[in-house]
PDB file of C-alpha atoms in Angstrom:
ATOM      1  CA  MET A   1     -17.055  17.634  -9.560  1.00 39.00           C
ATOM      2  CA  LYS A   2     -16.255  16.669  -6.000  1.00 39.00           C
ATOM      3  CA  LYS A   3     -13.082  14.648  -5.695  1.00 45.00           C
ATOM      4  CA  ARG A   4     -13.427  11.064  -4.529  1.00 49.00           C
ATOM      5  CA  GLN A   5     -11.019   9.415  -2.164  1.00 41.00           C
ATOM      6  CA  THR A   6      -9.286   6.484  -3.776  1.00 46.00           C
ATOM      7  CA  ASN A   7      -9.040   3.289  -1.727  1.00 44.00           C
ATOM      8  CA  VAL A   8      -5.493   2.658  -2.940  1.00 48.00           C
ATOM      9  CA  VAL A   9      -3.008   2.240  -0.102  1.00 44.00           C
ATOM     10  CA  GLN A  10       0.711   1.633  -0.478  1.00 51.00           C
ATOM     11  CA  LYS A  11       1.136  -0.235   2.773  1.00 53.00           C
ATOM     12  CA  ASN A  12       4.851  -0.078   3.452  1.00 60.00           C
ATOM     13  CA  GLY A  13       8.068   1.618   2.480  1.00 70.00           C
ATOM     14  CA  ILE A  14       9.331  -1.359   0.503  1.00 74.00           C
ATOM     15  CA  ALA A  15       6.224  -1.347  -1.705  1.00 76.00           C
ATOM     16  CA  HIS A  16       6.504   2.395  -2.200  1.00 79.00           C
ATOM     17  CA  GLU A  17      10.160   2.033  -3.199  1.00 82.00           C
ATOM     18  CA  LYS A  18       9.357  -0.692  -5.733  1.00 84.00           C
ATOM     19  CA  PHE A  19       6.514   1.239  -7.347  1.00 87.00           C
ATOM     20  CA  SER A  20       8.729   4.319  -7.550  1.00 88.00           C
ATOM     21  CA  SER A  21      11.483   2.262  -9.186  1.00 86.00           C
ATOM     22  CA  ILE A  22       9.085   0.891 -11.795  1.00 88.00           C
ATOM     23  CA  GLN A  23       7.689   4.360 -12.507  1.00 88.00           C
ATOM     24  CA  THR A  24      11.188   5.784 -12.934  1.00 86.00           C
ATOM     25  CA  SER A  25      12.235   2.961 -15.270  1.00 85.00           C
ATOM     26  CA  ILE A  26       9.190   3.524 -17.478  1.00 89.00           C
ATOM     27  CA  GLN A  27       9.620   7.298 -17.408  1.00 83.00           C
ATOM     28  CA  PHE A  28      13.032   6.905 -19.051  1.00 83.00           C
ATOM     29  CA  MET A  29      11.944   4.203 -21.510  1.00 85.00           C
ATOM     30  CA  ARG A  30      11.752   4.982 -25.206  1.00 81.00           C
ATOM     31  CA  VAL A  31       9.706   2.886 -27.646  1.00 82.00           C
ATOM     32  CA  ASN A  32      10.485   3.624 -31.268  1.00 80.00           C
ATOM     33  CA  GLY A  33      12.166   6.787 -30.031  1.00 80.00           C
ATOM     34  CA  GLN A  34       9.074   8.008 -28.177  1.00 87.00           C
ATOM     35  CA  LYS A  35       8.233   8.238 -24.483  1.00 91.00           C
ATOM     36  CA  VAL A  36       5.853   5.622 -23.095  1.00 94.00           C
ATOM     37  CA  ARG A  37       2.474   7.275 -22.535  1.00 95.00           C
ATOM     38  CA  SER A  38      -0.113   4.493 -22.900  1.00 96.00           C
ATOM     39  CA  ILE A  39       0.189   1.361 -20.768  1.00 97.00           C
ATOM     40  CA  LEU A  40      -1.877  -1.804 -20.630  1.00 96.00           C
ATOM     41  CA  ILE A  41      -1.775  -3.767 -17.373  1.00 97.00           C
ATOM     42  CA  THR A  42      -2.975  -7.354 -17.381  1.00 97.00           C
ATOM     43  CA  SER A  43      -2.247 -10.802 -15.988  1.00 97.00           C
ATOM     44  CA  ALA A  44      -2.410 -14.312 -17.340  1.00 97.00           C
ATOM     45  CA  ASN A  45      -5.262 -15.391 -15.084  1.00 95.00           C
ATOM     46  CA  LYS A  46      -7.527 -14.098 -12.327  1.00 94.00           C
ATOM     47  CA  GLY A  47      -6.312 -13.304  -8.835  1.00 92.00           C
ATOM     48  CA  GLU A  48      -2.714 -12.423  -9.678  1.00 94.00           C
ATOM     49  CA  GLY A  49      -2.774  -8.832  -8.400  1.00 92.00           C
ATOM     50  CA  LYS A  50      -3.114  -6.798 -11.587  1.00 94.00           C
ATOM     51  CA  THR A  51      -5.689  -4.322 -10.246  1.00 94.00           C
ATOM     52  CA  PHE A  52      -3.726  -3.719  -7.039  1.00 92.00           C
ATOM     53  CA  PHE A  53      -0.629  -3.099  -9.107  1.00 93.00           C
ATOM     54  CA  CYS A  54      -2.506  -0.886 -11.579  1.00 95.00           C
ATOM     55  CA  SER A  55      -4.035   1.277  -8.835  1.00 94.00           C
ATOM     56  CA  ASN A  56      -0.761   1.763  -7.012  1.00 92.00           C
ATOM     57  CA  PHE A  57       1.240   2.351 -10.165  1.00 94.00           C
ATOM     58  CA  ALA A  58      -1.220   5.033 -11.296  1.00 95.00           C
ATOM     59  CA  LEU A  59      -1.047   6.617  -7.851  1.00 94.00           C
ATOM     60  CA  THR A  60       2.762   6.598  -8.006  1.00 94.00           C
ATOM     61  CA  CYS A  61       2.702   8.337 -11.403  1.00 94.00           C
ATOM     62  CA  SER A  62       0.492  11.044  -9.920  1.00 94.00           C
ATOM     63  CA  GLN A  63       2.841  11.442  -6.961  1.00 92.00           C
ATOM     64  CA  PHE A  64       5.572  12.230  -9.496  1.00 92.00           C
ATOM     65  CA  GLN A  65       3.215  14.943 -10.784  1.00 94.00           C
ATOM     66  CA  GLN A  66       2.443  13.190 -14.034  1.00 94.00           C
ATOM     67  CA  LYS A  67      -1.125  13.980 -15.062  1.00 97.00           C
ATOM     68  CA  THR A  68      -2.504  10.431 -15.211  1.00 98.00           C
ATOM     69  CA  LEU A  69      -5.743   8.774 -16.316  1.00 98.00           C
ATOM     70  CA  VAL A  70      -6.424   5.208 -15.198  1.00 98.00           C
ATOM     71  CA  ILE A  71      -9.249   3.372 -16.978  1.00 98.00           C
ATOM     72  CA  ASP A  72     -11.123   0.320 -15.732  1.00 97.00           C
ATOM     73  CA  THR A  73     -11.682  -1.845 -18.812  1.00 97.00           C
ATOM     74  CA  ASP A  74     -12.533  -5.084 -16.987  1.00 96.00           C
ATOM     75  CA  PHE A  75     -16.214  -5.525 -17.840  1.00 96.00           C
ATOM     76  CA  TYR A  76     -16.168  -9.023 -16.320  1.00 95.00           C
ATOM     77  CA  SER A  77     -14.854  -8.120 -12.869  1.00 94.00           C
ATOM     78  CA  PRO A  78     -14.618  -4.303 -12.535  1.00 95.00           C
ATOM     79  CA  LYS A  79     -12.798  -4.319  -9.214  1.00 95.00           C
ATOM     80  CA  MET A  80     -11.303  -0.873  -9.590  1.00 95.00           C
ATOM     81  CA  SER A  81     -14.737   0.662 -10.182  1.00 96.00           C
ATOM     82  CA  ARG A  82     -16.072  -1.064  -7.067  1.00 94.00           C
ATOM     83  CA  GLU A  83     -13.136   0.099  -4.960  1.00 93.00           C
ATOM     84  CA  ASN A  84     -13.715   3.688  -6.030  1.00 92.00           C
ATOM     85  CA  LEU A  85     -17.477   3.479  -5.363  1.00 92.00           C
ATOM     86  CA  ALA A  86     -18.175   3.945  -9.064  1.00 93.00           C
ATOM     87  CA  THR A  87     -20.347   0.913  -9.782  1.00 89.00           C
ATOM     88  CA  GLY A  88     -23.130   2.027 -12.111  1.00 87.00           C
ATOM     89  CA  ALA A  89     -21.535   5.410 -12.770  1.00 93.00           C
ATOM     90  CA  GLU A  90     -20.957   6.686 -16.286  1.00 95.00           C
ATOM     91  CA  GLY A  91     -17.675   5.411 -17.633  1.00 96.00           C
ATOM     92  CA  LEU A  92     -15.829   3.782 -20.498  1.00 97.00           C
ATOM     93  CA  SER A  93     -18.817   2.109 -22.133  1.00 96.00           C
ATOM     94  CA  ASN A  94     -20.878   5.309 -21.984  1.00 96.00           C
ATOM     95  CA  VAL A  95     -18.097   7.319 -23.622  1.00 96.00           C
ATOM     96  CA  LEU A  96     -17.609   4.730 -26.370  1.00 95.00           C
ATOM     97  CA  ILE A  97     -21.283   4.734 -27.355  1.00 94.00           C
ATOM     98  CA  GLY A  98     -21.543   8.525 -27.147  1.00 93.00           C
ATOM     99  CA  ASP A  99     -23.772   8.780 -24.080  1.00 94.00           C
ATOM    100  CA  ALA A 100     -21.130  10.783 -22.200  1.00 96.00           C
ATOM    101  CA  THR A 101     -17.979  12.717 -22.961  1.00 96.00           C
ATOM    102  CA  LEU A 102     -14.631  11.822 -21.441  1.00 97.00           C
ATOM    103  CA  ASP A 103     -14.696  14.982 -19.337  1.00 96.00           C
ATOM    104  CA  GLU A 104     -18.177  14.130 -18.035  1.00 97.00           C
ATOM    105  CA  ALA A 105     -17.300  10.553 -17.079  1.00 97.00           C
ATOM    106  CA  VAL A 106     -13.893  10.906 -15.397  1.00 97.00           C
ATOM    107  CA  MET A 107     -13.629  11.101 -11.605  1.00 96.00           C
ATOM    108  CA  PRO A 108     -10.764  13.050 -10.018  1.00 96.00           C
ATOM    109  CA  LEU A 109      -8.920  11.042  -7.362  1.00 95.00           C
ATOM    110  CA  ASN A 110      -6.248  13.616  -6.615  1.00 95.00           C
ATOM    111  CA  GLU A 111      -4.704  16.673  -8.250  1.00 95.00           C
ATOM    112  CA  TYR A 112      -2.805  14.619 -10.831  1.00 96.00           C
ATOM    113  CA  LEU A 113      -4.888  11.420 -11.042  1.00 97.00           C
ATOM    114  CA  ASP A 114      -8.261  10.886 -12.741  1.00 98.00           C
ATOM    115  CA  PHE A 115     -10.244   7.674 -13.009  1.00 98.00           C
ATOM    116  CA  LEU A 116     -12.588   6.480 -15.759  1.00 98.00           C
ATOM    117  CA  PRO A 117     -14.888   3.738 -14.410  1.00 97.00           C
ATOM    118  CA  VAL A 118     -15.989   0.821 -16.536  1.00 97.00           C
ATOM    119  CA  GLY A 119     -19.489   2.286 -16.992  1.00 96.00           C
ATOM    120  CA  VAL A 120     -22.652   0.363 -17.811  1.00 94.00           C
ATOM    121  CA  ILE A 121     -21.812  -3.283 -18.530  1.00 94.00           C
ATOM    122  CA  PRO A 122     -22.684  -4.052 -22.176  1.00 92.00           C
ATOM    123  CA  PRO A 123     -24.073  -7.431 -23.276  1.00 92.00           C
ATOM    124  CA  ASN A 124     -21.020  -8.020 -25.490  1.00 93.00           C
ATOM    125  CA  PRO A 125     -17.988  -6.052 -24.217  1.00 94.00           C
ATOM    126  CA  LEU A 126     -15.625  -7.352 -26.895  1.00 93.00           C
ATOM    127  CA  GLU A 127     -17.897  -6.199 -29.708  1.00 93.00           C
ATOM    128  CA  LEU A 128     -18.176  -2.765 -28.063  1.00 93.00           C
ATOM    129  CA  ILE A 129     -14.446  -2.131 -27.767  1.00 93.00           C
ATOM    130  CA  LYS A 130     -13.725  -3.498 -31.273  1.00 89.00           C
ATOM    131  CA  THR A 131     -16.290  -1.305 -33.024  1.00 82.00           C
ATOM    132  CA  GLN A 132     -16.831   1.859 -30.994  1.00 77.00           C
ATOM    133  CA  GLY A 133     -14.100   4.479 -31.247  1.00 89.00           C
ATOM    134  CA  LEU A 134     -11.524   3.138 -28.790  1.00 93.00           C
ATOM    135  CA  GLU A 135      -8.652   4.636 -30.779  1.00 93.00           C
ATOM    136  CA  ASP A 136     -10.345   8.043 -30.782  1.00 95.00           C
ATOM    137  CA  LEU A 137     -10.838   7.834 -27.017  1.00 96.00           C
ATOM    138  CA  LEU A 138      -7.156   7.130 -26.446  1.00 96.00           C
ATOM    139  CA  LYS A 139      -6.157   9.960 -28.781  1.00 96.00           C
ATOM    140  CA  GLU A 140      -8.359  12.395 -26.852  1.00 97.00           C
ATOM    141  CA  ALA A 141      -7.023  11.153 -23.517  1.00 98.00           C
ATOM    142  CA  LEU A 142      -3.409  11.610 -24.638  1.00 97.00           C
ATOM    143  CA  GLU A 143      -4.159  15.235 -25.482  1.00 97.00           C
ATOM    144  CA  LYS A 144      -5.165  15.809 -21.846  1.00 97.00           C
ATOM    145  CA  TYR A 145      -2.944  13.431 -19.861  1.00 98.00           C
ATOM    146  CA  GLU A 146       0.750  12.595 -19.755  1.00 96.00           C
ATOM    147  CA  MET A 147      -0.008   8.941 -18.955  1.00 97.00           C
ATOM    148  CA  VAL A 148      -3.018   6.734 -19.775  1.00 98.00           C
ATOM    149  CA  ILE A 149      -3.215   3.377 -17.988  1.00 98.00           C
ATOM    150  CA  PHE A 150      -5.663   0.582 -18.807  1.00 97.00           C
ATOM    151  CA  ASP A 151      -6.608  -2.002 -16.170  1.00 97.00           C
ATOM    152  CA  CYS A 152      -7.515  -4.932 -18.437  1.00 97.00           C
ATOM    153  CA  PRO A 153      -9.004  -8.379 -17.818  1.00 96.00           C
ATOM    154  CA  PRO A 154      -6.670 -11.427 -17.827  1.00 97.00           C
ATOM    155  CA  VAL A 155      -5.213 -11.868 -21.298  1.00 97.00           C
ATOM    156  CA  ASN A 156      -5.302 -15.691 -21.237  1.00 97.00           C
ATOM    157  CA  ILE A 157      -9.033 -15.702 -20.485  1.00 96.00           C
ATOM    158  CA  PHE A 158     -10.487 -12.743 -22.396  1.00 95.00           C
ATOM    159  CA  THR A 159      -9.653 -11.339 -25.812  1.00 94.00           C
ATOM    160  CA  ASP A 160     -10.358  -7.759 -24.687  1.00 94.00           C
ATOM    161  CA  ALA A 161      -6.827  -7.145 -23.394  1.00 94.00           C
ATOM    162  CA  ARG A 162      -5.408  -7.967 -26.830  1.00 94.00           C
ATOM    163  CA  VAL A 163      -7.572  -5.270 -28.423  1.00 94.00           C
ATOM    164  CA  PHE A 164      -6.313  -2.634 -25.976  1.00 94.00           C
ATOM    165  CA  ALA A 165      -2.754  -3.912 -26.380  1.00 93.00           C
ATOM    166  CA  SER A 166      -2.765  -3.138 -30.094  1.00 92.00           C
ATOM    167  CA  LEU A 167      -3.077   0.572 -29.228  1.00 93.00           C
ATOM    168  CA  CYS A 168      -0.621   0.829 -26.332  1.00 95.00           C
ATOM    169  CA  ASP A 169       3.065   1.678 -26.080  1.00 95.00           C
ATOM    170  CA  LEU A 170       3.738  -0.829 -23.307  1.00 95.00           C
ATOM    171  CA  GLY A 171       2.069  -3.933 -21.906  1.00 96.00           C
ATOM    172  CA  ILE A 172       2.819  -4.929 -18.311  1.00 96.00           C
ATOM    173  CA  LEU A 173       2.123  -8.543 -17.387  1.00 96.00           C
ATOM    174  CA  VAL A 174       1.627  -9.006 -13.632  1.00 96.00           C
ATOM    175  CA  VAL A 175       2.947 -12.393 -12.529  1.00 96.00           C
ATOM    176  CA  SER A 176       2.149 -13.883  -9.121  1.00 93.00           C
ATOM    177  CA  SER A 177       5.134 -15.599  -7.493  1.00 90.00           C
ATOM    178  CA  GLY A 178       4.440 -19.271  -6.834  1.00 89.00           C
ATOM    179  CA  LYS A 179       1.072 -19.124  -8.612  1.00 92.00           C
ATOM    180  CA  THR A 180       1.493 -18.126 -12.256  1.00 95.00           C
ATOM    181  CA  THR A 181       2.990 -21.040 -14.180  1.00 95.00           C
ATOM    182  CA  GLU A 182       5.671 -20.778 -16.838  1.00 95.00           C
ATOM    183  CA  ASP A 183       3.212 -22.014 -19.456  1.00 97.00           C
ATOM    184  CA  ASP A 184       0.743 -19.296 -18.410  1.00 96.00           C
ATOM    185  CA  ILE A 185       3.425 -16.620 -18.780  1.00 96.00           C
ATOM    186  CA  LEU A 186       4.518 -17.857 -22.213  1.00 96.00           C
ATOM    187  CA  THR A 187       0.911 -18.024 -23.414  1.00 97.00           C
ATOM    188  CA  ALA A 188       0.203 -14.490 -22.181  1.00 96.00           C
ATOM    189  CA  LYS A 189       3.400 -13.161 -23.749  1.00 95.00           C
ATOM    190  CA  ASN A 190       2.479 -14.802 -27.044  1.00 96.00           C
ATOM    191  CA  PHE A 191      -0.989 -13.218 -27.009  1.00 95.00           C
ATOM    192  CA  LEU A 192       0.472  -9.765 -26.340  1.00 95.00           C
ATOM    193  CA  GLU A 193       3.125 -10.143 -29.042  1.00 94.00           C
ATOM    194  CA  LYS A 194       0.497 -11.178 -31.590  1.00 94.00           C
ATOM    195  CA  SER A 195      -1.494  -8.057 -30.727  1.00 93.00           C
ATOM    196  CA  GLU A 196       1.503  -6.083 -32.043  1.00 87.00           C
ATOM    197  CA  ILE A 197       1.972  -4.146 -28.818  1.00 91.00           C
ATOM    198  CA  LYS A 198       5.143  -2.071 -29.017  1.00 90.00           C
ATOM    199  CA  ALA A 199       6.864  -3.384 -25.855  1.00 92.00           C
ATOM    200  CA  ILE A 200       6.225  -5.879 -23.047  1.00 93.00           C
ATOM    201  CA  GLY A 201       7.396  -5.853 -19.431  1.00 92.00           C
ATOM    202  CA  THR A 202       6.766  -8.165 -16.491  1.00 93.00           C
ATOM    203  CA  VAL A 203       6.165  -7.335 -12.836  1.00 92.00           C
ATOM    204  CA  LEU A 204       6.632 -10.036 -10.211  1.00 90.00           C
ATOM    205  CA  ASN A 205       4.062  -9.870  -7.430  1.00 85.00           C
ATOM    206  CA  ASN A 206       3.955 -11.490  -3.957  1.00 78.00           C
ATOM    207  CA  VAL A 207       7.688 -11.933  -3.522  1.00 75.00           C
ATOM    208  CA  LYS A 208       8.698 -12.370   0.116  1.00 69.00           C
ATOM    209  CA  TYR A 209      11.274  -9.935   1.434  1.00 58.00           C
ATOM    210  CA  ASN A 210      13.656 -11.288   4.079  1.00 55.00           C
ATOM    211  CA  GLU A 211      12.192 -12.437   7.391  1.00 43.00           C
ATOM    212  CA  LYS A 212       9.598  -9.668   7.573  1.00 45.00           C
ATOM    213  CA  LYS A 213       7.713 -11.340   4.708  1.00 42.00           C
ATOM    214  CA  TYR A 214       6.496  -8.153   3.116  1.00 38.00           C
ATOM    215  CA  ASP A 215       4.677  -8.551  -0.161  1.00 46.00           C
ATOM    216  CA  TYR A 216       6.097  -6.321  -2.858  1.00 41.00           C
ATOM    217  CA  TYR A 217       6.533  -5.917  -6.556  1.00 41.00           C
ATOM    218  CA  GLY A 218       9.767  -6.445  -8.431  1.00 42.00           C
ATOM    219  CA  TYR A 219      10.438  -5.292 -11.982  1.00 38.00           C
TER     220      TYR A 219
END
């Protein structure tokens, strides 16, 4: 399969440094004595930067030569699939219902990074992911990749993220500085904890850095 060029761009050195710091912190994390290999990325609400963070974090993992799979699970607003020109392509939904294999549906973005688009949008996404072999898909992916990353819809709006969270080692909640309220954060954290995810982290987005006013992520 011909490799596609990802639209992810880490725009400045500060951003690159922050993503590298987050990747390094997670690389040395242990959850129940095991390395973190499956990560859910979500936000409380829409427009808080989760897909930008997810894309750049996955890219950073690949730059550290970790074989990485990033999966677009946002059936309601599949931004990552659009950005990678994969709208309408076979993807997650097709694999779950058995219309395609994981190997057939993934798109290589670089030597160490593959992408699984969202696939055909089902009429009831929540029913699909609750009933159609999601655990088996993750197990297969972990046999082929060092890191599997899920870009999930906002956890305070859609239940889907809580289903994925129940299978993951780590949930990362992307918080937008000056936008995400404390109540939103507490609600999102509560939803993730109830899903029985193994660990939760928070990434602060849109923090201003000195007078240059760069946007970057803190951890």
